């Protein structure tokens, strides 16, 4: 077996997918279950069918494309997502989906015949854009998100996940999405690093050992509004001033942890009533806090809670935090790490063992399958922005190592 990646075809498929977008190029916006997302998925399904794979969808819209093995039973899985946050780039998730498909096609062309089936998975809604919680597809597959919970999710315009996914053509019970624990023999996700380390160290591949996990909170601050001229400064209960202090306390809680893996971000801030001459009476913030170490993340969250109480009392502003989810970090599985490293070694490709500070569907797949991840560099570590870029040779190298790893795991 000597798989050859068709780099030009893979790159042109990545470009073609990027053109299916609700943002002007080079930006990509593809929010789950929008007509654009559905158009992108159906173009992928066509590619999978042309490759002779058997395609099925589940009730949340995860797509499975299977290459049968000589024995039925547990499959070797690979894949990622194609939904993209507003104003994103064209490689996040897509490299793992189209790179996974090209890895399968390269194995087919090489004459390899899998013993265990090999399956490409296109996860539904990895990004939290629409329903406020990331990795909906893999959470349901792994039983991490109970179906009852998922049914209560609504998007920003008040439409329920149930309505939206059914209108998109995904019917059936969410309960049935969960996979049995022996469904996958192994799972490997190829992804851009979304950080600068590989590029800085000039190492072409990263083998992930541990995946950081986020907790997400919604924080509502309520003070008192009023006339921007009339209310004297000592009498104010300005919700935005309290939010400003809290945002800096959040930054401080992450910065002072002593580990670069602790990160905290306030990415959304809605101010009410939002008028130039009106004191803000209500502010809603989002908080995304992550770590590879659960105890350390919990410590940072306790610091934030203390700051919340202090700021609220001092400024006479009510502050209520709602925890949307708090996930546990995951370890990648030794047999998958070993298969990845042996595949790198075969070509003398240098690799770095690393952690993933971004979360991925693999975080949840690791609950039901031995899971690993392979990273390729991306320019300046940029991701979630239109100038996200991965070099053709890095993409092709990643797909090649993925192909050989899938072959190893399916033999
Ligand atoms: C995934 O997109 C993340 O936010 O880590
Ligand atoms: Mn992303
Ligand atoms: Mn991603």
Tab-separated table of C-alpha atoms and ligand atoms in Angstrom:
chain	number	residue	atom	x	y	z
A	1	UNK	CA	0.000	0.000	0.000
A	2	UNK	CA	1.368	3.366	-1.006
A	3	UNK	CA	-1.443	5.932	-0.906
A	4	UNK	CA	-0.948	9.083	-2.976
A	5	UNK	CA	-2.883	12.214	-2.100
A	6	UNK	CA	-4.377	14.065	-5.054
A	7	UNK	CA	-3.419	17.473	-3.738
A	8	UNK	CA	-4.831	19.552	-6.580
A	9	UNK	CA	-8.195	17.879	-6.368
A	10	UNK	CA	-8.312	18.260	-2.574
A	11	UNK	CA	-7.413	21.967	-2.789
A	12	UNK	CA	-9.987	22.642	-5.467
A	13	UNK	CA	-12.644	20.887	-3.384
A	14	UNK	CA	-11.696	23.084	-0.394
A	15	UNK	CA	-12.043	26.175	-2.611
A	16	UNK	CA	-15.363	25.010	-4.026
A	17	UNK	CA	-16.753	24.447	-0.541
A	18	UNK	CA	-15.561	27.906	0.562
A	19	UNK	CA	-17.614	29.415	-2.260
A	20	UNK	CA	-20.770	28.059	-0.598
A	21	UNK	CA	-20.927	30.807	1.991
A	22	UNK	CA	-23.099	33.612	3.287
A	23	UNK	CA	-20.136	35.999	3.497
A	24	UNK	CA	-18.158	37.615	0.748
A	25	UNK	CA	-14.884	35.803	-0.058
A	26	UNK	CA	-12.387	35.311	1.468
A	27	UNK	CA	-14.680	35.166	4.513
A	28	UNK	CA	-16.791	32.080	5.021
A	29	UNK	CA	-20.038	32.028	7.012
A	30	UNK	CA	-21.992	28.790	7.087
A	31	UNK	CA	-24.315	28.505	10.043
A	32	UNK	CA	-25.899	25.159	10.759
A	33	UNK	CA	-29.188	24.302	9.018
A	34	UNK	CA	-29.230	27.466	6.899
A	35	UNK	CA	-29.849	26.914	3.168
A	36	UNK	CA	-26.123	27.541	2.654
A	37	UNK	CA	-25.118	24.855	5.142
A	38	UNK	CA	-27.537	22.411	3.522
A	39	UNK	CA	-26.183	23.186	0.061
A	40	UNK	CA	-22.623	22.585	1.289
A	41	UNK	CA	-23.637	19.289	2.879
A	42	UNK	CA	-25.342	18.053	-0.247
A	43	UNK	CA	-22.241	18.846	-2.316
A	44	UNK	CA	-20.261	16.717	0.141
A	45	UNK	CA	-22.749	13.889	-0.015
A	46	UNK	CA	-22.347	13.857	-3.808
A	47	UNK	CA	-18.560	13.607	-3.446
A	48	UNK	CA	-18.944	10.723	-0.991
A	49	UNK	CA	-21.321	8.918	-3.321
A	50	UNK	CA	-18.974	9.352	-6.260
A	51	UNK	CA	-16.322	7.698	-4.062
A	52	UNK	CA	-18.664	4.723	-3.645
A	53	UNK	CA	-19.344	5.342	0.057
A	54	UNK	CA	-22.694	4.452	1.649
A	55	UNK	CA	-24.195	7.618	3.060
A	56	UNK	CA	-26.680	7.947	5.897
A	57	UNK	CA	-27.833	10.799	8.135
A	58	UNK	CA	-29.065	10.717	11.711
A	59	UNK	CA	-31.763	12.820	13.359
A	60	UNK	CA	-29.488	15.741	14.302
A	61	UNK	CA	-27.919	15.856	10.840
A	62	UNK	CA	-24.647	14.027	11.401
A	63	UNK	CA	-23.668	12.439	8.081
A	64	UNK	CA	-21.898	9.066	7.930
A	65	UNK	CA	-20.209	7.889	4.718
A	66	UNK	CA	-18.987	4.315	4.983
A	67	UNK	CA	-16.477	2.226	3.082
A	68	UNK	CA	-17.340	-1.367	3.982
A	69	UNK	CA	-14.650	-3.622	5.359
A	70	UNK	CA	-14.157	-7.322	4.902
A	71	UNK	CA	-15.747	-7.840	8.320
A	72	UNK	CA	-18.798	-5.983	9.650
A	73	UNK	CA	-18.674	-4.569	13.146
A	74	UNK	CA	-16.742	-1.677	14.655
A	75	UNK	CA	-15.552	0.910	12.158
A	76	UNK	CA	-12.601	3.254	12.088
A	77	UNK	CA	-13.944	6.783	11.964
A	78	UNK	CA	-12.548	10.063	10.738
A	79	UNK	CA	-14.083	13.439	10.018
A	80	UNK	CA	-14.845	16.899	11.313
A	81	UNK	CA	-17.322	19.699	10.607
A	82	UNK	CA	-18.160	22.072	7.772
A	83	UNK	CA	-20.231	24.650	9.627
A	84	UNK	CA	-18.368	27.940	10.010
A	85	UNK	CA	-18.833	30.832	12.433
A	86	UNK	CA	-19.640	34.260	10.975
A	87	UNK	CA	-16.662	35.757	9.158
A	88	UNK	CA	-14.543	32.607	9.397
A	89	UNK	CA	-11.941	31.074	7.105
A	90	UNK	CA	-12.111	28.075	4.821
A	91	UNK	CA	-9.981	25.458	6.603
A	92	UNK	CA	-11.434	25.028	10.119
A	93	UNK	CA	-13.180	21.631	10.085
A	94	UNK	CA	-13.126	21.432	6.293
A	95	UNK	CA	-9.556	20.073	6.192
A	96	UNK	CA	-10.697	17.154	8.351
A	97	UNK	CA	-13.762	16.443	6.215
A	98	UNK	CA	-12.344	16.838	2.700
A	99	UNK	CA	-8.906	15.625	3.861
A	100	UNK	CA	-10.639	12.584	5.369
A	101	UNK	CA	-12.483	11.927	2.121
A	102	UNK	CA	-9.281	12.275	0.100
A	103	UNK	CA	-7.502	9.933	2.548
A	104	UNK	CA	-10.201	7.330	1.867
A	105	UNK	CA	-9.987	7.851	-1.904
A	106	UNK	CA	-6.182	7.581	-1.770
A	107	UNK	CA	-6.508	4.242	0.046
A	108	UNK	CA	-9.037	3.060	-2.540
A	109	UNK	CA	-6.706	4.011	-5.401
A	110	UNK	CA	-3.776	2.268	-3.726
A	111	UNK	CA	-5.623	-1.043	-3.797
A	112	UNK	CA	-5.935	-1.219	-0.003
A	113	UNK	CA	-8.963	-3.140	1.238
A	114	UNK	CA	-10.060	-2.349	4.796
A	115	UNK	CA	-10.622	-5.189	7.228
A	116	UNK	CA	-12.771	-3.016	9.494
A	117	UNK	CA	-15.046	-0.478	7.767
A	118	UNK	CA	-13.725	3.063	7.418
A	119	UNK	CA	-16.269	5.801	7.926
A	120	UNK	CA	-16.191	9.526	7.255
A	121	UNK	CA	-18.270	11.553	9.698
A	122	UNK	CA	-19.465	15.080	9.004
A	123	UNK	CA	-20.612	16.361	12.381
A	124	UNK	CA	-23.649	18.607	12.706
A	125	UNK	CA	-23.175	21.981	14.335
A	126	UNK	CA	-19.680	21.899	15.801
A	127	UNK	CA	-19.806	25.680	16.160
A	128	UNK	CA	-21.977	27.191	18.889
A	129	UNK	CA	-23.168	30.064	16.679
A	130	UNK	CA	-26.803	29.134	16.307
A	131	UNK	CA	-27.812	27.250	19.447
A	132	UNK	CA	-25.236	28.615	21.912
A	133	UNK	CA	-23.576	25.263	22.489
A	134	UNK	CA	-20.867	23.705	20.339
A	135	UNK	CA	-20.546	20.115	19.103
A	136	UNK	CA	-24.272	19.330	19.107
A	137	UNK	CA	-23.759	16.367	16.783
A	138	UNK	CA	-20.955	14.727	18.744
A	139	UNK	CA	-22.545	15.516	22.112
A	140	UNK	CA	-25.643	13.589	21.045
A	141	UNK	CA	-23.621	10.784	19.436
A	142	UNK	CA	-21.709	10.275	22.673
A	143	UNK	CA	-24.658	10.698	25.014
A	144	UNK	CA	-22.991	13.764	26.588
A	145	UNK	CA	-26.070	15.894	25.855
A	146	UNK	CA	-29.358	14.236	26.779
A	147	UNK	CA	-31.938	14.399	23.969
A	148	UNK	CA	-34.358	16.113	26.370
A	149	UNK	CA	-31.882	18.928	26.852
A	150	UNK	CA	-31.265	19.275	23.134
A	151	UNK	CA	-34.984	19.551	22.490
A	152	UNK	CA	-35.116	22.650	24.707
A	153	UNK	CA	-32.488	24.534	22.688
A	154	UNK	CA	-33.638	27.568	20.740
A	155	UNK	CA	-31.742	29.849	18.390
A	156	UNK	CA	-31.441	33.634	18.594
A	157	UNK	CA	-34.740	34.162	16.798
A	158	UNK	CA	-36.607	31.798	19.117
A	159	UNK	CA	-36.835	28.825	16.721
A	160	UNK	CA	-36.376	25.492	18.425
A	161	UNK	CA	-33.730	22.999	17.393
A	162	UNK	CA	-36.557	20.507	16.846
A	163	UNK	CA	-38.309	22.746	14.327
A	164	UNK	CA	-35.144	23.805	12.574
A	165	UNK	CA	-33.610	20.365	12.145
A	166	UNK	CA	-36.877	18.859	10.924
A	167	UNK	CA	-37.385	21.694	8.446
A	168	UNK	CA	-33.846	20.936	7.222
A	169	UNK	CA	-34.958	17.368	6.502
A	170	UNK	CA	-33.582	15.548	9.539
A	171	UNK	CA	-36.378	13.582	11.132
A	172	UNK	CA	-36.460	10.777	13.674
A	173	UNK	CA	-35.860	10.818	17.411
A	174	UNK	CA	-32.875	12.594	18.931
A	175	UNK	CA	-32.640	9.657	21.373
A	176	UNK	CA	-31.621	7.456	18.436
A	177	UNK	CA	-28.554	9.568	17.614
A	178	UNK	CA	-26.497	8.031	20.432
A	179	UNK	CA	-24.014	5.430	19.208
A	180	UNK	CA	-23.243	2.196	21.036
A	181	UNK	CA	-19.868	2.222	22.789
A	182	UNK	CA	-18.433	-0.357	20.357
A	183	UNK	CA	-19.526	1.452	17.185
A	184	UNK	CA	-16.029	2.823	16.521
A	185	UNK	CA	-12.809	0.894	16.974
A	186	UNK	CA	-10.984	4.193	16.750
A	187	UNK	CA	-11.614	7.762	15.693
A	188	UNK	CA	-9.075	10.253	14.227
A	189	UNK	CA	-9.723	13.892	13.365
A	190	UNK	CA	-7.435	15.921	11.111
A	191	UNK	CA	-7.586	19.664	11.865
A	192	UNK	CA	-5.633	22.879	11.495
A	193	UNK	CA	-3.841	23.714	14.744
A	194	UNK	CA	-5.610	27.060	15.307
A	195	UNK	CA	-2.530	28.154	17.237
A	196	UNK	CA	1.034	29.170	16.345
A	197	UNK	CA	3.218	26.428	17.811
A	198	UNK	CA	3.809	24.171	14.796
A	199	UNK	CA	4.601	27.101	12.548
A	200	UNK	CA	6.905	28.728	15.106
A	201	UNK	CA	8.835	25.534	15.633
A	202	UNK	CA	8.753	24.635	11.921
A	203	UNK	CA	7.275	21.241	12.653
A	204	UNK	CA	4.774	20.052	10.034
A	205	UNK	CA	2.546	17.821	12.174
A	206	UNK	CA	1.091	17.764	15.661
A	207	UNK	CA	-0.087	14.627	17.422
A	208	UNK	CA	-2.612	15.653	20.056
A	209	UNK	CA	-2.365	14.109	23.518
A	210	UNK	CA	-5.026	16.067	25.367
A	211	UNK	CA	-7.983	18.256	24.376
A	212	UNK	CA	-8.958	21.257	26.482
A	213	UNK	CA	-12.578	21.653	27.438
A	214	UNK	CA	-14.714	24.743	27.755
A	215	UNK	CA	-17.291	25.914	30.227
A	216	UNK	CA	-19.734	28.466	28.860
A	217	UNK	CA	-21.777	30.869	30.956
A	218	UNK	CA	-24.329	33.553	30.294
A	219	UNK	CA	-24.014	36.482	32.704
A	220	UNK	CA	-26.868	38.925	33.178
A	221	UNK	CA	-26.176	42.231	34.935
A	222	UNK	CA	-29.110	44.436	35.972
A	223	UNK	CA	-28.644	47.896	37.385
A	224	UNK	CA	-30.684	51.043	36.972
A	225	UNK	CA	-31.064	53.090	33.806
A	226	UNK	CA	-31.792	56.762	33.512
A	227	UNK	CA	-30.899	60.054	31.915
A	228	UNK	CA	-27.221	60.407	30.979
A	229	UNK	CA	-27.323	64.052	31.997
A	230	UNK	CA	-29.664	63.922	34.946
A	231	UNK	CA	-28.445	61.073	37.135
A	232	UNK	CA	-25.489	62.148	39.288
A	233	UNK	CA	-22.448	59.882	39.327
A	234	UNK	CA	-22.696	58.801	42.989
A	235	UNK	CA	-26.293	57.699	42.373
A	236	UNK	CA	-25.585	55.427	39.418
A	237	UNK	CA	-26.041	51.665	39.133
A	238	UNK	CA	-24.593	51.394	35.658
A	239	UNK	CA	-24.742	47.796	34.455
A	240	UNK	CA	-22.117	48.348	31.751
A	241	UNK	CA	-19.565	49.774	34.191
A	242	UNK	CA	-20.084	46.689	36.363
A	243	UNK	CA	-19.688	44.503	33.266
A	244	UNK	CA	-16.456	46.292	32.357
A	245	UNK	CA	-14.997	45.532	35.781
A	246	UNK	CA	-16.157	41.962	35.590
A	247	UNK	CA	-14.601	41.443	32.147
A	248	UNK	CA	-11.226	42.566	33.499
A	249	UNK	CA	-11.636	40.300	36.546
A	250	UNK	CA	-12.292	37.411	34.152
A	251	UNK	CA	-9.164	38.211	32.177
A	252	UNK	CA	-7.194	38.396	35.399
A	253	UNK	CA	-8.520	35.056	36.649
A	254	UNK	CA	-7.141	33.361	33.540
A	255	UNK	CA	-3.889	35.333	33.364
A	256	UNK	CA	-2.904	34.663	36.949
A	257	UNK	CA	-3.439	30.888	36.805
A	258	UNK	CA	0.197	30.375	35.825
A	259	UNK	CA	-0.565	28.152	32.835
A	260	UNK	CA	-0.905	29.097	29.194
A	261	UNK	CA	-3.639	26.484	28.841
A	262	UNK	CA	-6.049	28.547	30.961
A	263	UNK	CA	-7.922	30.960	28.704
A	264	UNK	CA	-11.061	33.016	29.245
A	265	UNK	CA	-12.980	35.129	26.752
A	266	UNK	CA	-15.958	37.441	26.886
A	267	UNK	CA	-16.995	37.458	23.240
A	268	UNK	CA	-20.504	38.887	23.463
A	269	UNK	CA	-21.842	41.957	25.209
A	270	UNK	CA	-25.431	43.121	24.691
A	271	UNK	CA	-26.208	46.493	26.183
A	272	UNK	CA	-29.745	47.664	26.931
A	273	UNK	CA	-31.228	50.055	25.986
A	274	UNK	CA	-28.198	50.960	23.859
A	275	UNK	CA	-28.776	54.689	23.497
A	276	UNK	CA	-26.058	57.339	23.621
A	277	UNK	CA	-27.824	59.389	26.284
A	278	UNK	CA	-29.151	56.561	28.438
A	279	UNK	CA	-27.390	54.809	31.335
A	280	UNK	CA	-27.160	51.068	30.579
A	281	UNK	CA	-29.626	49.262	32.826
A	282	UNK	CA	-29.008	45.737	31.594
A	283	UNK	CA	-26.054	43.907	30.057
A	284	UNK	CA	-25.711	40.327	28.954
A	285	UNK	CA	-22.233	38.830	28.617
A	286	UNK	CA	-21.014	35.483	27.377
A	287	UNK	CA	-18.095	33.769	29.086
A	288	UNK	CA	-16.020	31.010	27.492
A	289	UNK	CA	-13.387	29.600	29.851
A	290	UNK	CA	-11.171	26.643	29.008
A	291	UNK	CA	-8.335	24.544	30.246
A	292	UNK	CA	-6.694	21.186	29.766
A	293	UNK	CA	-6.813	20.813	33.558
A	294	UNK	CA	-10.260	20.656	35.108
A	295	UNK	CA	-9.227	21.589	38.666
A	296	UNK	CA	-7.390	24.669	37.424
A	297	UNK	CA	-10.374	25.756	35.338
A	298	UNK	CA	-12.637	25.304	38.345
A	299	UNK	CA	-10.265	27.453	40.439
A	300	UNK	CA	-10.450	30.241	37.860
A	301	UNK	CA	-14.243	29.968	37.875
A	302	UNK	CA	-14.295	30.317	41.664
A	303	UNK	CA	-12.178	33.504	41.381
A	304	UNK	CA	-14.661	34.860	38.841
A	305	UNK	CA	-17.582	34.022	41.118
A	306	UNK	CA	-15.944	35.903	44.008
A	307	UNK	CA	-15.314	38.917	41.756
A	308	UNK	CA	-18.939	38.787	40.606
A	309	UNK	CA	-20.195	39.011	44.176
A	310	UNK	CA	-17.818	41.786	45.100
A	311	UNK	CA	-18.578	43.921	42.015
A	312	UNK	CA	-22.327	43.381	42.336
A	313	UNK	CA	-22.378	44.416	46.015
A	314	UNK	CA	-20.116	47.419	45.548
A	315	UNK	CA	-21.989	48.751	42.534
A	316	UNK	CA	-25.508	47.750	43.594
A	317	UNK	CA	-25.937	45.805	40.376
A	318	UNK	CA	-27.513	42.362	40.364
A	319	UNK	CA	-25.336	39.819	38.575
A	320	UNK	CA	-26.676	36.354	37.726
A	321	UNK	CA	-24.608	33.702	35.989
A	322	UNK	CA	-26.133	30.732	34.194
A	323	UNK	CA	-23.881	27.807	33.419
A	324	UNK	CA	-24.721	26.543	29.910
A	325	UNK	CA	-22.264	23.662	29.973
A	326	UNK	CA	-19.003	22.638	31.618
A	327	UNK	CA	-17.179	19.861	29.810
A	328	UNK	CA	-14.313	17.710	30.989
A	329	UNK	CA	-10.979	17.736	29.119
A	330	UNK	CA	-10.082	14.502	27.318
A	331	UNK	CA	-6.987	12.364	26.882
A	332	UNK	CA	-6.332	10.954	23.447
A	333	UNK	CA	-6.032	7.169	23.271
A	334	UNK	CA	-2.582	5.563	23.274
A	335	UNK	CA	-3.263	3.153	20.350
A	336	UNK	CA	-4.428	6.019	18.115
A	337	UNK	CA	-1.475	8.215	19.138
A	338	UNK	CA	0.829	5.314	18.361
A	339	UNK	CA	-0.761	4.694	14.943
A	340	UNK	CA	-0.396	8.400	14.105
A	341	UNK	CA	3.220	8.491	15.229
A	342	UNK	CA	4.124	5.339	13.308
A	343	UNK	CA	2.549	6.836	10.190
A	344	UNK	CA	4.593	10.038	10.653
A	345	UNK	CA	7.699	7.936	11.291
A	346	UNK	CA	7.259	5.942	8.105
A	347	UNK	CA	7.928	9.117	6.094
A	348	UNK	CA	10.339	10.634	8.610
A	349	UNK	CA	7.894	13.516	9.074
A	350	UNK	CA	8.816	15.353	12.282
A	351	UNK	CA	5.890	15.792	14.658
A	352	UNK	CA	5.185	17.513	17.956
A	353	UNK	CA	3.132	16.020	20.747
A	354	UNK	CA	0.765	18.766	21.799
A	355	UNK	CA	-2.477	19.742	23.477
A	356	UNK	CA	-5.480	21.130	21.672
A	357	UNK	CA	-6.615	24.360	23.236
A	358	UNK	CA	-9.539	24.563	20.855
A	359	UNK	CA	-12.321	22.061	21.416
A	360	UNK	CA	-13.368	19.650	18.733
A	361	UNK	CA	-15.903	16.924	18.125
A	362	UNK	CA	-13.077	14.572	19.140
A	363	UNK	CA	-13.502	15.819	22.712
A	364	UNK	CA	-16.879	14.068	22.766
A	365	UNK	CA	-15.945	11.135	20.514
A	366	UNK	CA	-13.300	10.281	23.101
A	367	UNK	CA	-16.157	9.371	25.486
A	368	UNK	CA	-17.221	6.495	23.216
A	369	UNK	CA	-14.169	5.580	21.149
A	370	UNK	CA	-10.377	5.531	21.375
A	371	UNK	CA	-9.738	8.926	19.803
A	372	UNK	CA	-6.811	10.917	18.462
A	373	UNK	CA	-6.187	14.117	16.531
A	374	UNK	CA	-3.629	15.184	13.955
A	375	UNK	CA	-2.827	18.886	13.565
A	376	UNK	CA	-1.282	20.724	10.635
A	377	UNK	CA	0.116	24.267	10.905
A	378	UNK	CA	-1.913	27.321	10.000
A	379	UNK	CA	-0.344	30.677	9.184
A	380	UNK	CA	0.297	32.819	12.270
A	381	UNK	CA	-2.004	30.468	14.167
A	382	UNK	CA	-4.932	32.404	12.717
A	383	UNK	CA	-8.340	30.752	12.779
A	384	UNK	CA	-11.959	31.905	13.014
A	385	UNK	CA	-11.036	34.761	10.676
A	386	UNK	CA	-11.065	35.161	6.894
A	387	UNK	CA	-7.269	35.119	6.532
A	388	UNK	CA	-7.013	31.651	8.074
A	389	UNK	CA	-4.563	29.746	5.832
A	390	UNK	CA	-2.990	26.314	5.632
A	391	UNK	CA	-0.311	25.578	3.020
A	392	UNK	CA	-1.098	23.029	0.279
A	393	UNK	CA	1.856	20.821	1.230
A	394	UNK	CA	0.783	20.774	4.880
A	395	UNK	CA	-2.777	19.832	3.959
A	396	UNK	CA	-1.579	17.046	1.669
A	397	UNK	CA	0.882	15.776	4.290
A	398	UNK	CA	-1.870	15.688	6.899
A	399	UNK	CA	-4.185	13.769	4.569
A	400	UNK	CA	-1.417	11.270	3.789
A	401	UNK	CA	-0.641	10.584	7.449
A	402	UNK	CA	-4.368	10.308	8.089
A	403	UNK	CA	-4.736	7.766	5.250
A	404	UNK	CA	-1.973	5.600	6.637
A	405	UNK	CA	-3.336	5.863	10.153
A	406	UNK	CA	-6.815	4.810	9.008
A	407	UNK	CA	-5.249	1.873	7.161
A	408	UNK	CA	-3.328	0.821	10.278
A	409	UNK	CA	-6.366	1.048	12.528
A	410	UNK	CA	-8.609	-0.798	10.072
A	411	UNK	CA	-6.243	-3.695	9.397
B	1	LIG	C1	-14.203	25.460	18.340
B	1	LIG	O1	-14.496	26.022	17.304
B	1	LIG	C2	-13.696	26.174	19.453
B	1	LIG	O2	-14.250	27.267	19.760
B	1	LIG	O3	-12.718	25.707	20.058
B	2	LIG	MN1	-14.152	26.588	14.765
B	3	LIG	MN1	-13.025	23.173	14.009
